Amino acid sequence: MIKVSVMYPNTPGARFDHTYYANQHMPLVKRKMGDFCLSYTVDKGLAGGTPGAPATYIGMCHVFCDSVESFQAGFGPHAQQIMGDIPNYTDLSPIVQISEVVVG
Amino acid sequence: MIKVSVMYPNTPGARFDHTYYANQHMPLVKRKMGDFCLSYTVDKGLAGGTPGAPATYIGMCHVFCDSVESFQAGFGPHAQQIMGDIPNYTDLSPIVQISEVVVG
């Protein structure tokens, strides 16, 4: 299984609507990807690792798929619509990473 | 519920023993934290978000706890031993973030 992590840097002054992200955007991703998206999680950054330090990422999601090919098959056809929804909740550009789920 | 994400930057030339991390280090964390650690996941970075791009993080773990206080209660007394194990699998310094689990 693989995980696609989408991580939004916690840039001072940036806009990020956590409610829209969790209640509108991620359900849209799941609806468009269908069974290619096995599940997903959503995080809201609270703090960094040392006292008083800010979170590195203001928000993250992790999309779980059987394989990279499975992600591409589910996301690719809807990429334009899904990416087009991003300005509805943020003006940030995310960092994207694909990982192998070693312990799930 | 909160999640403590520990993310190791994918620095060229750095050392990272994925087997030790998954089979020795993370079980040590769980053993020391006991029930304060509800569960954990381990990721191995495969790729970035664009073709040919490297993963931003070579490895990550996410430790799930009831609260920040619960994490501190479980991790704090064993921090020295757990941190002391890091050189056994890497020469990298991780980025740490605490997040609220919005969708788990």
Short mmCIF file of C-alpha atoms in Angstrom, two decimals:
data_model
loop_
_atom_site.label_atom_id
_atom_site.label_comp_id
_atom_site.label_asym_id
_atom_site.label_seq_id
_atom_site.Cartn_x
_atom_site.Cartn_y
_atom_site.Cartn_z
CA MET A 1 0.00 0.00 0.00
CA ILE A 2 1.14 3.55 -0.66
CA LYS A 3 0.26 6.88 0.85
CA VAL A 4 0.20 10.19 -0.98
CA SER A 5 0.92 12.96 1.52
CA VAL A 6 -0.12 16.51 0.63
CA MET A 7 1.47 19.00 3.02
CA TYR A 8 0.76 22.74 3.13
CA PRO A 9 3.66 24.80 4.53
CA ASN A 10 2.68 26.96 7.49
CA THR A 11 3.54 30.30 5.89
CA PRO A 12 2.73 33.37 8.02
CA GLY A 13 -0.18 35.32 6.57
CA ALA A 14 -1.34 32.54 4.29
CA ARG A 15 -4.98 31.56 4.04
CA PHE A 16 -6.13 28.03 4.93
CA ASP A 17 -9.76 27.08 5.58
CA HIS A 18 -9.57 23.88 7.65
CA THR A 19 -13.34 23.41 7.63
CA TYR A 20 -13.64 23.60 3.84
CA TYR A 21 -10.60 21.34 3.48
CA ALA A 22 -12.00 18.59 5.71
CA ASN A 23 -15.69 18.91 4.83
CA GLN A 24 -15.64 19.83 1.14
CA HIS A 25 -12.29 19.30 -0.55
CA MET A 26 -11.29 15.89 0.80
CA PRO A 27 -14.78 14.39 0.30
CA LEU A 28 -14.52 15.67 -3.32
CA VAL A 29 -11.18 13.83 -3.70
CA LYS A 30 -12.71 10.63 -2.34
CA ARG A 31 -15.82 10.96 -4.48
CA LYS A 32 -13.81 11.50 -7.68
CA MET A 33 -11.22 8.78 -6.95
CA GLY A 34 -13.82 6.25 -5.87
CA ASP A 35 -12.41 2.87 -4.86
CA PHE A 36 -8.92 3.89 -6.02
CA CYS A 37 -8.79 5.87 -2.75
CA LEU A 38 -8.89 3.21 -0.03
CA SER A 39 -9.10 5.83 2.71
CA TYR A 40 -7.69 9.20 3.69
CA THR A 41 -6.73 11.14 6.79
CA VAL A 42 -6.66 14.87 7.48
CA ASP A 43 -4.38 16.69 9.95
CA LYS A 44 -4.46 20.22 11.32
CA GLY A 45 -1.03 21.51 12.42
CA LEU A 46 -0.91 22.50 16.09
CA ALA A 47 2.75 22.95 17.01
CA GLY A 48 6.34 22.15 16.23
CA GLY A 49 8.63 19.84 18.14
CA THR A 50 10.07 22.38 20.56
CA PRO A 51 8.18 24.66 22.99
CA GLY A 52 6.67 27.64 21.18
CA ALA A 53 7.74 26.46 17.73
CA PRO A 54 5.05 26.62 15.03
CA ALA A 55 3.93 23.58 13.06
CA THR A 56 5.89 23.08 9.84
CA TYR A 57 2.65 22.32 7.97
CA ILE A 58 -0.65 24.08 8.63
CA GLY A 59 -2.60 21.18 7.15
CA MET A 60 -1.93 17.78 5.64
CA CYS A 61 -3.83 14.95 4.08
CA HIS A 62 -2.71 11.41 3.37
CA VAL A 63 -4.48 9.42 0.64
CA PHE A 64 -4.06 5.63 0.81
CA CYS A 65 -4.03 3.57 -2.39
CA ASP A 66 -3.04 0.04 -3.38
CA SER A 67 -0.18 1.29 -5.56
CA VAL A 68 1.22 4.33 -7.37
CA GLU A 69 -0.52 3.11 -10.54
CA SER A 70 -3.79 2.89 -8.64
CA PHE A 71 -3.39 6.47 -7.39
CA GLN A 72 -2.63 7.70 -10.90
CA ALA A 73 -5.65 5.83 -12.31
CA GLY A 74 -7.94 7.38 -9.71
CA PHE A 75 -6.51 10.89 -9.52
CA GLY A 76 -5.33 11.53 -13.08
CA PRO A 77 -8.72 11.81 -14.80
CA HIS A 78 -9.92 14.27 -12.13
CA ALA A 79 -6.70 16.15 -11.46
CA GLN A 80 -7.88 19.35 -13.10
CA GLN A 81 -11.11 19.53 -11.10
CA ILE A 82 -9.44 18.56 -7.80
CA MET A 83 -6.55 21.01 -8.25
CA GLY A 84 -9.04 23.66 -9.36
CA ASP A 85 -10.72 23.43 -5.97
CA ILE A 86 -7.52 24.35 -4.07
CA PRO A 87 -8.03 28.17 -4.28
CA ASN A 88 -11.35 27.65 -2.46
CA TYR A 89 -9.48 26.89 0.76
CA THR A 90 -5.90 28.14 0.43
CA ASP A 91 -3.42 30.31 -1.42
CA LEU A 92 -0.60 27.91 -0.47
CA SER A 93 1.12 25.43 -2.76
CA PRO A 94 1.48 22.00 -1.18
CA ILE A 95 4.46 19.68 -1.02
CA VAL A 96 3.49 16.24 -2.30
CA GLN A 97 5.19 12.99 -1.39
CA ILE A 98 4.50 9.35 -2.20
CA SER A 99 5.50 6.87 0.49
CA GLU A 100 5.39 3.13 0.95
CA VAL A 101 3.31 2.24 4.00
CA VAL A 102 5.77 0.14 6.02
CA VAL A 103 3.63 0.02 9.16
CA GLY A 104 0.02 1.05 8.53
CA MET B 1 -6.69 12.65 19.15
CA ILE B 2 -3.34 14.05 18.15
CA LYS B 3 -0.56 12.77 15.92
CA VAL B 4 3.13 13.44 16.40
CA SER B 5 4.82 13.32 13.00
CA VAL B 6 8.58 12.75 12.87
CA MET B 7 9.92 13.47 9.39
CA TYR B 8 13.49 12.85 8.21
CA PRO B 9 14.55 15.14 5.34
CA ASN B 10 15.76 13.22 2.29
CA THR B 11 19.29 14.66 2.25
CA PRO B 12 21.60 13.24 -0.45
CA GLY B 13 24.32 11.08 1.08
CA ALA B 14 22.61 10.72 4.43
CA ARG B 15 22.28 7.35 6.13
CA PHE B 16 18.86 5.89 6.97
CA ASP B 17 18.30 2.24 7.88
CA HIS B 18 14.61 1.61 7.13
CA THR B 19 14.74 -1.93 8.52
CA TYR B 20 16.15 -0.87 11.87
CA TYR B 21 13.72 2.03 12.03
CA ALA B 22 10.64 -0.13 11.47
CA ASN B 23 11.76 -3.27 13.30
CA GLN B 24 13.78 -1.91 16.22
CA HIS B 25 13.34 1.81 16.83
CA MET B 26 9.58 2.19 16.51
CA PRO B 27 8.84 -0.93 18.60
CA LEU B 28 11.16 0.61 21.24
CA VAL B 29 9.08 3.82 21.16
CA LYS B 30 5.87 1.84 21.57
CA ARG B 31 7.33 -0.33 24.34
CA LYS B 32 8.54 2.69 26.31
CA MET B 33 5.39 4.79 25.80
CA GLY B 34 3.05 1.92 26.56
CA ASP B 35 -0.63 2.79 26.41
CA PHE B 36 0.17 6.49 25.96
CA CYS B 37 0.96 5.52 22.35
CA LEU B 38 -2.38 4.42 20.92
CA SER B 39 -0.77 3.33 17.64
CA TYR B 40 1.86 4.39 15.16
CA THR B 41 2.54 4.26 11.45
CA VAL B 42 5.80 4.17 9.50
CA ASP B 43 6.40 5.49 5.96
CA LYS B 44 9.28 5.02 3.54
CA GLY B 45 9.63 7.88 1.05
CA LEU B 46 9.36 6.75 -2.58
CA ALA B 47 8.96 9.85 -4.73
CA GLY B 48 7.94 13.47 -4.90
CA GLY B 49 4.84 14.88 -6.51
CA THR B 50 6.24 15.44 -9.99
CA PRO B 51 7.86 12.88 -12.33
CA GLY B 52 11.44 12.17 -11.30
CA ALA B 53 11.30 14.36 -8.17
CA PRO B 54 12.71 12.80 -4.98
CA ALA B 55 10.64 12.36 -1.83
CA THR B 56 10.93 15.32 0.55
CA TYR B 57 11.29 12.91 3.48
CA ILE B 58 13.19 9.63 3.36
CA GLY B 59 11.23 8.25 6.29
CA MET B 60 8.43 9.32 8.59
CA CYS B 61 6.56 8.02 11.57
CA HIS B 62 3.31 9.22 13.09
CA VAL B 63 2.58 8.48 16.74
CA PHE B 64 -1.09 8.70 17.78
CA CYS B 65 -1.99 9.80 21.32
CA ASP B 66 -5.13 10.98 23.11
CA SER B 67 -3.68 14.46 23.68
CA VAL B 68 -0.47 16.48 23.75
CA GLU B 69 -0.33 15.91 27.53
CA SER B 70 -0.67 12.19 26.98
CA PHE B 71 2.22 12.21 24.50
CA GLN B 72 4.40 14.17 26.90
CA ALA B 73 3.54 11.81 29.77
CA GLY B 74 4.48 8.79 27.67
CA PHE B 75 7.49 10.14 25.82
CA GLY B 76 9.06 12.51 28.36
CA PRO B 77 10.38 9.96 30.87
CA HIS B 78 12.00 7.95 28.03
CA ALA B 79 13.08 10.80 25.74
CA GLN B 80 16.78 10.35 26.44
CA GLN B 81 16.76 6.62 25.66
CA ILE B 82 14.57 7.00 22.57
CA MET B 83 16.58 9.92 21.17
CA GLY B 84 19.77 8.07 22.00
CA ASP B 85 18.72 5.28 19.64
CA ILE B 86 18.51 7.63 16.62
CA PRO B 87 22.22 7.32 15.64
CA ASN B 88 21.64 3.57 15.28
CA TYR B 89 19.62 4.16 12.10
CA THR B 90 20.37 7.66 10.81
CA ASP B 91 22.63 10.70 10.90
CA LEU B 92 19.69 12.96 10.01
CA SER B 93 17.84 15.33 12.34
CA PRO B 94 14.07 15.01 12.03
CA ILE B 95 11.42 17.69 11.75
CA VAL B 96 8.74 17.13 14.39
CA GLN B 97 5.15 18.34 14.20
CA ILE B 98 2.11 17.87 16.40
CA SER B 99 -1.22 17.81 14.58
CA GLU B 100 -4.84 17.44 15.51
CA VAL B 101 -6.35 14.40 13.80
CA VAL B 102 -9.31 15.95 11.98
CA VAL B 103 -10.12 12.85 9.94
CA GLY B 104 -8.42 9.71 11.26
#
